[in-house]
mmCIF file of C-alpha atoms and ligand atoms in Angstrom:
data_model
loop_
_atom_site.group_PDB
_atom_site.id
_atom_site.type_symbol
_atom_site.label_atom_id
_atom_site.label_comp_id
_atom_site.label_asym_id
_atom_site.label_seq_id
_atom_site.Cartn_x
_atom_site.Cartn_y
_atom_site.Cartn_z
ATOM 1 C CA MET A 1 48.360 128.395 192.871
ATOM 2 C CA LEU A 2 50.491 125.354 193.554
ATOM 3 C CA ALA A 3 48.062 123.019 191.730
ATOM 4 C CA GLN A 4 48.231 125.277 188.634
ATOM 5 C CA ALA A 5 51.944 125.513 188.831
ATOM 6 C CA ARG A 6 52.297 121.726 188.946
ATOM 7 C CA ILE A 7 50.145 121.441 185.870
ATOM 8 C CA TRP A 8 52.260 123.936 183.909
ATOM 9 C CA ARG A 9 55.365 122.077 185.004
ATOM 10 C CA GLU A 10 53.844 118.738 183.850
ATOM 11 C CA GLN A 11 53.112 120.357 180.509
ATOM 12 C CA GLY A 12 56.781 121.416 180.222
ATOM 13 C CA LEU A 13 55.970 125.103 180.416
ATOM 14 C CA THR A 14 58.477 127.565 181.871
ATOM 15 C CA ILE A 15 57.237 129.706 184.720
ATOM 16 C CA GLY A 16 58.485 133.195 185.692
ATOM 17 C CA LEU A 17 57.524 134.854 188.900
ATOM 18 C CA VAL A 18 57.601 138.630 189.592
ATOM 19 C CA PRO A 19 57.097 139.265 193.279
ATOM 20 C CA THR A 20 55.500 142.641 194.140
ATOM 21 C CA MET A 21 53.574 144.552 196.786
ATOM 22 C CA GLY A 22 51.240 146.086 194.209
ATOM 23 C CA TRP A 23 50.344 149.754 193.346
ATOM 24 C CA PHE A 24 51.919 149.122 189.990
ATOM 25 C CA HIS A 25 54.002 151.627 188.125
ATOM 26 C CA GLU A 26 56.155 151.422 184.935
ATOM 27 C CA GLY A 27 58.857 149.783 187.060
ATOM 28 C CA HIS A 28 56.636 146.848 187.907
ATOM 29 C CA LEU A 29 55.241 146.673 184.319
ATOM 30 C CA SER A 30 58.808 146.570 182.970
ATOM 31 C CA LEU A 31 59.614 143.514 185.166
ATOM 32 C CA MET A 32 56.439 141.842 183.925
ATOM 33 C CA ARG A 33 57.333 142.418 180.249
ATOM 34 C CA ASP A 34 60.775 141.078 180.896
ATOM 35 C CA ALA A 35 59.295 137.934 182.439
ATOM 36 C CA LEU A 36 56.797 137.571 179.573
ATOM 37 C CA ASN A 37 59.649 137.623 177.074
ATOM 38 C CA ARG A 38 61.355 134.772 178.912
ATOM 39 C CA ALA A 39 58.642 132.427 180.085
ATOM 40 C CA ASN A 40 55.598 130.562 178.851
ATOM 41 C CA ARG A 41 53.650 131.457 181.962
ATOM 42 C CA VAL A 42 54.088 134.522 184.164
ATOM 43 C CA VAL A 43 52.862 134.819 187.707
ATOM 44 C CA VAL A 44 52.897 138.211 189.360
ATOM 45 C CA SER A 45 52.441 137.987 193.077
ATOM 46 C CA LEU A 46 50.824 140.904 194.896
ATOM 47 C CA PHE A 47 51.285 140.674 198.651
ATOM 48 C CA VAL A 48 51.891 143.523 201.041
ATOM 49 C CA ASN A 49 53.948 141.381 203.397
ATOM 50 C CA PRO A 50 53.281 142.333 206.993
ATOM 51 C CA ILE A 51 56.411 140.696 208.426
ATOM 52 C CA GLN A 52 58.762 142.836 206.375
ATOM 53 C CA PHE A 53 57.348 146.072 207.930
ATOM 54 C CA GLY A 54 58.695 147.453 211.165
ATOM 55 C CA PRO A 55 56.283 148.696 213.902
ATOM 56 C CA SER A 56 56.787 152.309 212.944
ATOM 57 C CA GLU A 57 56.610 151.678 209.207
ATOM 58 C CA ASP A 58 53.800 152.257 206.682
ATOM 59 C CA LEU A 59 51.972 148.896 206.558
ATOM 60 C CA ALA A 60 48.590 150.269 207.123
ATOM 61 C CA ALA A 61 49.102 153.305 204.841
ATOM 62 C CA TYR A 62 50.708 151.336 201.981
ATOM 63 C CA PRO A 63 48.816 152.150 198.783
ATOM 64 C CA ARG A 64 46.520 149.296 197.634
ATOM 65 C CA ASP A 65 44.094 148.946 194.726
ATOM 66 C CA LEU A 66 43.673 145.330 193.614
ATOM 67 C CA GLU A 67 41.211 146.194 190.774
ATOM 68 C CA ARG A 68 43.500 148.780 189.265
ATOM 69 C CA ASP A 69 46.507 146.464 189.487
ATOM 70 C CA ARG A 70 44.497 143.577 188.055
ATOM 71 C CA LYS A 71 43.701 145.589 184.972
ATOM 72 C CA LEU A 72 47.273 146.688 184.510
ATOM 73 C CA ALA A 73 48.674 143.170 184.829
ATOM 74 C CA ALA A 74 46.009 141.802 182.468
ATOM 75 C CA ALA A 75 46.789 144.432 179.911
ATOM 76 C CA GLU A 76 50.422 143.225 179.846
ATOM 77 C CA GLY A 77 49.293 139.638 179.347
ATOM 78 C CA VAL A 78 50.314 138.335 182.777
ATOM 79 C CA HIS A 79 48.813 134.835 183.228
ATOM 80 C CA VAL A 80 48.102 134.926 186.975
ATOM 81 C CA LEU A 81 47.967 137.767 189.415
ATOM 82 C CA TYR A 82 48.429 135.878 192.645
ATOM 83 C CA ALA A 83 47.232 137.969 195.670
ATOM 84 C CA PRO A 84 46.974 135.750 198.758
ATOM 85 C CA GLU A 85 45.539 136.870 202.035
ATOM 86 C CA ALA A 86 47.932 137.466 204.975
ATOM 87 C CA ALA A 87 46.037 134.913 207.050
ATOM 88 C CA ALA A 88 46.656 132.322 204.306
ATOM 89 C CA MET A 89 50.318 133.141 204.136
ATOM 90 C CA TYR A 90 50.844 133.163 207.891
ATOM 91 C CA PRO A 91 48.203 130.930 209.498
ATOM 92 C CA GLN A 92 48.123 130.553 213.259
ATOM 93 C CA GLY A 93 51.208 128.748 214.482
ATOM 94 C CA PHE A 94 53.489 130.082 211.767
ATOM 95 C CA GLN A 95 56.943 130.412 213.198
ATOM 96 C CA THR A 96 59.674 129.876 210.592
ATOM 97 C CA SER A 97 61.948 132.552 209.340
ATOM 98 C CA ILE A 98 64.827 132.697 206.837
ATOM 99 C CA ARG A 99 67.697 134.890 207.501
ATOM 100 C CA VAL A 100 70.598 135.779 205.222
ATOM 101 C CA ALA A 101 72.976 136.864 207.925
ATOM 102 C CA ASP A 102 75.732 139.181 206.716
ATOM 103 C CA LEU A 103 74.127 140.750 203.571
ATOM 104 C CA SER A 104 71.105 141.842 205.666
ATOM 105 C CA CYS A 105 73.197 143.610 208.280
ATOM 106 C CA GLY A 106 74.398 146.839 206.626
ATOM 107 C CA LEU A 107 72.832 149.531 204.430
ATOM 108 C CA CYS A 108 69.059 149.323 204.974
ATOM 109 C CA GLY A 109 69.492 146.722 207.717
ATOM 110 C CA PRO A 110 70.066 149.026 210.791
ATOM 111 C CA SER A 111 67.099 151.266 210.006
ATOM 112 C CA ARG A 112 64.850 148.345 209.138
ATOM 113 C CA PRO A 113 65.488 145.572 211.667
ATOM 114 C CA GLY A 114 63.947 142.234 210.518
ATOM 115 C CA HIS A 115 63.063 143.611 207.168
ATOM 116 C CA PHE A 116 65.170 141.256 205.036
ATOM 117 C CA ASP A 117 64.181 138.207 207.129
ATOM 118 C CA GLY A 118 60.595 138.983 206.360
ATOM 119 C CA VAL A 119 61.459 139.434 202.600
ATOM 120 C CA CYS A 120 63.384 136.115 202.478
ATOM 121 C CA THR A 121 60.653 134.252 204.263
ATOM 122 C CA VAL A 122 57.828 135.535 201.973
ATOM 123 C CA VAL A 123 59.842 135.130 198.824
ATOM 124 C CA MET A 124 60.742 131.517 199.775
ATOM 125 C CA LYS A 125 57.058 130.789 200.355
ATOM 126 C CA LEU A 126 56.104 132.472 196.989
ATOM 127 C CA PHE A 127 58.774 130.270 195.320
ATOM 128 C CA GLN A 128 57.285 127.148 196.859
ATOM 129 C CA GLN A 129 53.733 128.127 195.871
ATOM 130 C CA THR A 130 54.414 129.178 192.315
ATOM 131 C CA ARG A 131 57.340 126.764 191.387
ATOM 132 C CA PRO A 132 59.055 129.281 189.102
ATOM 133 C CA HIS A 133 62.058 128.524 186.835
ATOM 134 C CA PHE A 134 63.205 132.061 187.333
ATOM 135 C CA SER A 135 62.163 135.144 189.286
ATOM 136 C CA ILE A 136 62.802 138.810 188.473
ATOM 137 C CA PHE A 137 63.725 141.482 190.998
ATOM 138 C CA GLY A 138 64.380 145.153 190.385
ATOM 139 C CA GLU A 139 67.856 146.643 190.968
ATOM 140 C CA LYS A 140 66.003 149.471 192.647
ATOM 141 C CA ASP A 141 66.138 147.356 195.815
ATOM 142 C CA PHE A 142 69.751 146.414 195.241
ATOM 143 C CA GLN A 143 70.407 144.958 198.703
ATOM 144 C CA GLN A 144 67.242 142.849 198.444
ATOM 145 C CA LEU A 145 68.346 141.523 195.055
ATOM 146 C CA ALA A 146 71.798 140.507 196.591
ATOM 147 C CA VAL A 147 70.023 138.923 199.615
ATOM 148 C CA ILE A 148 67.666 136.860 197.408
ATOM 149 C CA ARG A 149 70.556 135.740 195.192
ATOM 150 C CA ARG A 150 72.418 134.550 198.254
ATOM 151 C CA MET A 151 69.485 132.785 199.695
ATOM 152 C CA SER A 152 68.816 131.085 196.372
ATOM 153 C CA ARG A 153 72.446 129.880 196.164
ATOM 154 C CA ASP A 154 72.726 128.954 199.787
ATOM 155 C CA LEU A 155 69.502 126.922 199.777
ATOM 156 C CA ASP A 156 70.117 125.282 196.394
ATOM 157 C CA LEU A 157 66.763 126.619 195.024
ATOM 158 C CA ASP A 158 67.353 125.933 191.316
ATOM 159 C CA ILE A 159 65.543 129.160 190.503
ATOM 160 C CA GLU A 160 67.388 131.713 188.334
ATOM 161 C CA ILE A 161 67.379 135.169 190.029
ATOM 162 C CA ILE A 162 67.325 137.897 187.459
ATOM 163 C CA GLY A 163 68.003 141.580 188.177
ATOM 164 C CA HIS A 164 66.202 144.196 186.232
ATOM 165 C CA PRO A 165 67.468 147.800 185.720
ATOM 166 C CA ILE A 166 65.896 150.678 187.584
ATOM 167 C CA VAL A 167 63.001 152.379 185.716
ATOM 168 C CA ARG A 168 62.969 156.109 186.263
ATOM 169 C CA GLU A 169 60.628 159.042 185.771
ATOM 170 C CA ALA A 170 61.538 161.473 182.976
ATOM 171 C CA ASP A 171 63.377 163.667 185.550
ATOM 172 C CA GLY A 172 65.356 160.791 186.913
ATOM 173 C CA LEU A 173 63.426 159.884 190.103
ATOM 174 C CA ALA A 174 63.392 156.132 190.546
ATOM 175 C CA MET A 175 59.926 154.902 190.306
ATOM 176 C CA SER A 176 58.474 153.617 193.526
ATOM 177 C CA SER A 177 54.969 152.938 194.950
ATOM 178 C CA ARG A 178 56.116 155.144 197.873
ATOM 179 C CA ASN A 179 56.469 158.221 195.625
ATOM 180 C CA ILE A 180 52.797 158.755 196.101
ATOM 181 C CA TYR A 181 53.522 159.955 199.660
ATOM 182 C CA LEU A 182 55.513 162.902 198.266
ATOM 183 C CA LYS A 183 53.507 166.091 198.666
ATOM 184 C CA GLY A 184 54.068 169.509 197.028
ATOM 185 C CA GLN A 185 57.744 170.449 196.977
ATOM 186 C CA GLU A 186 58.828 167.066 198.375
ATOM 187 C CA ARG A 187 58.655 165.749 194.830
ATOM 188 C CA GLN A 188 61.408 168.188 193.834
ATOM 189 C CA GLN A 189 63.368 167.445 197.046
ATOM 190 C CA ALA A 190 63.310 163.775 196.197
ATOM 191 C CA LEU A 191 65.499 164.460 193.180
ATOM 192 C CA SER A 192 68.360 164.921 195.614
ATOM 193 C CA LEU A 193 69.019 161.206 195.324
ATOM 194 C CA VAL A 194 69.452 161.124 191.531
ATOM 195 C CA ARG A 195 71.441 164.408 191.673
ATOM 196 C CA THR A 196 73.896 162.806 194.054
ATOM 197 C CA ILE A 197 74.132 159.796 191.833
ATOM 198 C CA ASP A 198 74.696 161.933 188.644
ATOM 199 C CA TYR A 199 77.331 163.976 190.425
ATOM 200 C CA ALA A 200 79.172 160.901 191.679
ATOM 201 C CA ARG A 201 79.131 159.186 188.277
ATOM 202 C CA GLN A 202 80.514 162.339 186.676
ATOM 203 C CA ARG A 203 83.285 162.718 189.293
ATOM 204 C CA VAL A 204 84.341 159.092 188.591
ATOM 205 C CA ALA A 205 84.150 159.532 184.832
ATOM 206 C CA GLU A 206 86.346 162.623 184.964
ATOM 207 C CA ALA A 207 88.873 161.450 187.505
ATOM 208 C CA ALA A 208 92.424 160.937 186.107
ATOM 209 C CA GLN A 209 93.079 158.223 188.746
ATOM 210 C CA PRO A 210 90.999 155.845 190.986
ATOM 211 C CA LEU A 211 89.032 157.907 193.481
ATOM 212 C CA VAL A 212 89.332 157.166 197.180
ATOM 213 C CA VAL A 213 85.902 156.103 198.383
ATOM 214 C CA ARG A 214 86.267 157.904 201.731
ATOM 215 C CA ASP A 215 86.983 161.201 199.931
ATOM 216 C CA LEU A 216 84.107 160.825 197.447
ATOM 217 C CA LEU A 217 81.647 159.915 200.211
ATOM 218 C CA ALA A 218 82.717 163.013 202.165
ATOM 219 C CA GLU A 219 82.006 165.118 199.119
ATOM 220 C CA LEU A 220 78.631 163.485 198.521
ATOM 221 C CA GLY A 221 77.720 163.940 202.163
ATOM 222 C CA SER A 222 78.624 167.579 202.228
ATOM 223 C CA ARG A 223 76.529 168.194 199.106
ATOM 224 C CA LEU A 224 73.555 166.334 200.545
ATOM 225 C CA VAL A 225 73.475 168.468 203.733
ATOM 226 C CA HIS A 226 72.670 171.407 201.551
ATOM 227 C CA GLU A 227 69.660 169.661 199.932
ATOM 228 C CA PRO A 228 66.616 171.115 201.654
ATOM 229 C CA GLY A 229 64.341 168.670 203.495
ATOM 230 C CA CYS A 230 66.787 165.769 203.180
ATOM 231 C CA ARG A 231 68.040 163.629 206.001
ATOM 232 C CA VAL A 232 70.563 161.024 204.940
ATOM 233 C CA ASP A 233 70.067 157.564 206.307
ATOM 234 C CA TYR A 234 73.191 156.252 204.487
ATOM 235 C CA VAL A 235 75.391 156.864 201.459
ATOM 236 C CA ALA A 236 77.673 153.929 200.609
ATOM 237 C CA ILE A 237 79.998 152.812 197.917
ATOM 238 C CA ILE A 238 80.113 149.033 197.977
ATOM 239 C CA ASP A 239 81.159 145.991 195.954
ATOM 240 C CA GLU A 240 78.167 144.822 193.984
ATOM 241 C CA THR A 241 78.364 141.192 195.102
ATOM 242 C CA THR A 242 79.528 141.250 198.679
ATOM 243 C CA LEU A 243 77.909 144.662 199.556
ATOM 244 C CA ARG A 244 81.170 145.363 201.508
ATOM 245 C CA PRO A 245 82.513 148.922 201.421
ATOM 246 C CA ALA A 246 85.122 149.564 198.780
ATOM 247 C CA GLU A 247 88.357 151.484 199.342
ATOM 248 C CA THR A 248 88.830 152.878 195.871
ATOM 249 C CA VAL A 249 86.245 153.186 193.151
ATOM 250 C CA ASN A 250 86.559 150.306 190.733
ATOM 251 C CA PRO A 251 84.314 148.762 188.035
ATOM 252 C CA SER A 252 82.364 146.532 190.437
ATOM 253 C CA CYS A 253 81.456 149.452 192.686
ATOM 254 C CA ARG A 254 77.929 150.727 193.218
ATOM 255 C CA LEU A 255 76.643 153.819 195.013
ATOM 256 C CA LEU A 256 73.684 153.149 197.215
ATOM 257 C CA LEU A 257 71.808 155.704 199.201
ATOM 258 C CA ALA A 258 68.743 156.128 201.359
ATOM 259 C CA VAL A 259 67.302 159.522 202.247
ATOM 260 C CA LYS A 260 64.317 160.604 204.300
ATOM 261 C CA ILE A 261 62.430 163.450 202.748
ATOM 262 C CA ASN A 262 60.982 165.816 205.474
ATOM 263 C CA ASP A 263 61.587 163.032 208.076
ATOM 264 C CA ARG A 264 58.580 161.288 206.522
ATOM 265 C CA VAL A 265 59.148 159.501 203.239
ATOM 266 C CA ARG A 266 62.147 157.217 203.010
ATOM 267 C CA LEU A 267 63.516 156.782 199.570
ATOM 268 C CA ILE A 268 66.315 154.609 198.201
ATOM 269 C CA ASP A 269 68.296 154.695 194.916
ATOM 270 C CA ASN A 270 71.515 153.285 193.495
ATOM 271 C CA ALA A 271 73.685 153.124 190.434
ATOM 272 C CA PRO A 272 76.891 151.565 189.255
ATOM 273 C CA LEU A 273 79.897 153.874 189.348
ATOM 274 C CA GLY A 274 82.119 152.268 186.835
ATOM 275 C CA GLY A 275 85.901 152.364 186.884
ATOM 276 C CA TRP A 276 88.022 155.484 186.743
ATOM 277 C CA ASN A 277 89.264 154.614 183.256
ATOM 278 C CA GLU A 278 85.946 153.633 181.779
ATOM 279 C CA THR A 279 84.455 155.848 179.081
ATOM 280 C CA ALA A 280 80.901 156.954 178.681
ATOM 281 C CA ILE A 281 79.154 155.616 181.790
HETATM 282 P P1 LIG B 301 57.618 146.481 195.339
HETATM 283 O O1 LIG B 301 56.202 146.382 194.868
HETATM 284 O O2 LIG B 301 58.042 147.905 195.663
HETATM 285 O O3 LIG B 301 57.994 145.496 196.441
HETATM 286 O O4 LIG B 301 58.557 146.065 194.097
HETATM 287 C C1 LIG B 301 58.378 144.908 193.460
HETATM 288 C C2 LIG B 301 59.524 144.546 192.602
HETATM 289 O O5 LIG B 301 59.639 145.676 191.588
HETATM 290 C C3 LIG B 301 60.846 144.605 193.323
HETATM 291 O O6 LIG B 301 61.694 143.559 192.725
HETATM 292 C C4 LIG B 301 61.424 145.974 193.016
HETATM 293 O O7 LIG B 301 62.793 145.957 193.126
HETATM 294 C C5 LIG B 301 60.924 146.228 191.681
HETATM 295 N N1 LIG B 301 60.912 147.648 191.395
HETATM 296 C C6 LIG B 301 60.257 148.612 192.130
HETATM 297 N N2 LIG B 301 60.470 149.756 191.572
HETATM 298 C C7 LIG B 301 61.240 149.607 190.537
HETATM 299 C C8 LIG B 301 61.860 150.510 189.584
HETATM 300 N N3 LIG B 301 61.713 151.834 189.633
HETATM 301 N N4 LIG B 301 62.633 149.940 188.629
HETATM 302 C C9 LIG B 301 62.793 148.665 188.567
HETATM 303 N N5 LIG B 301 62.317 147.721 189.461
HETATM 304 C C10 LIG B 301 61.564 148.293 190.359
#
């Protein structure tokens, strides 16, 4: 991979990287198209990164089908689907880790200890291996995007980090490889996330003055307890850059939530909330 990337660089070609864990859906394909519109060469990495999964998480069960993904990436015109083996990524003796301290702490941090360290470490390795000029990440994983932006800035990586809007199913459910775990009525229950987002955005749009975040969160929480099969991991309204909690809803605020459906499938979603005096959000 590195030898190929060096040749492209020598030829003056721009390289875009889209890191993924595979089991492609429209969200992944949309990131690939975005990259293809910006670069001469696009690398899509496919690596189910063991070090970002906790011991009780779904590493073994994570959906995998390399042949299916290969066809989908090829149909988009992706130049390289880079799917390294775990043993090649982490050979014996591997012991380095990258940690973005503060941004990894809150939100998904407490329920997924070590997760963002694993993400940063593998993304840094993928950057070294593919030598991209830019890399695209979905806003679906909003905390991840903020963490990677911070890492890139802090370590002077000279790689542009691009965020890509969330791609949704027709009924609003954010696309995710993990949606395949939803069985029967769980698919309907999963709409509780986007329902909460729609409600919050409407409350903000209709408010005559800035909403107090504490009050809005209490309202969202009391609605979510009535959603069948839903256990809230967190609901937060934070500043988009610092990920710190906001006090009143302002234009740089975003609503982030994580919910477990039937104590089994953990889903995340998020959306900007806009300011109280904005129109048409
Ligand atoms: P994953 O394979 O789930 O690790 O995701 C790979 C990349 O695709 C990450 O940057 C995700 O944020 C992004 N992604 C996943 N689902 C979506 C979606 N529904 N919309 C936009 N980006 C997404």
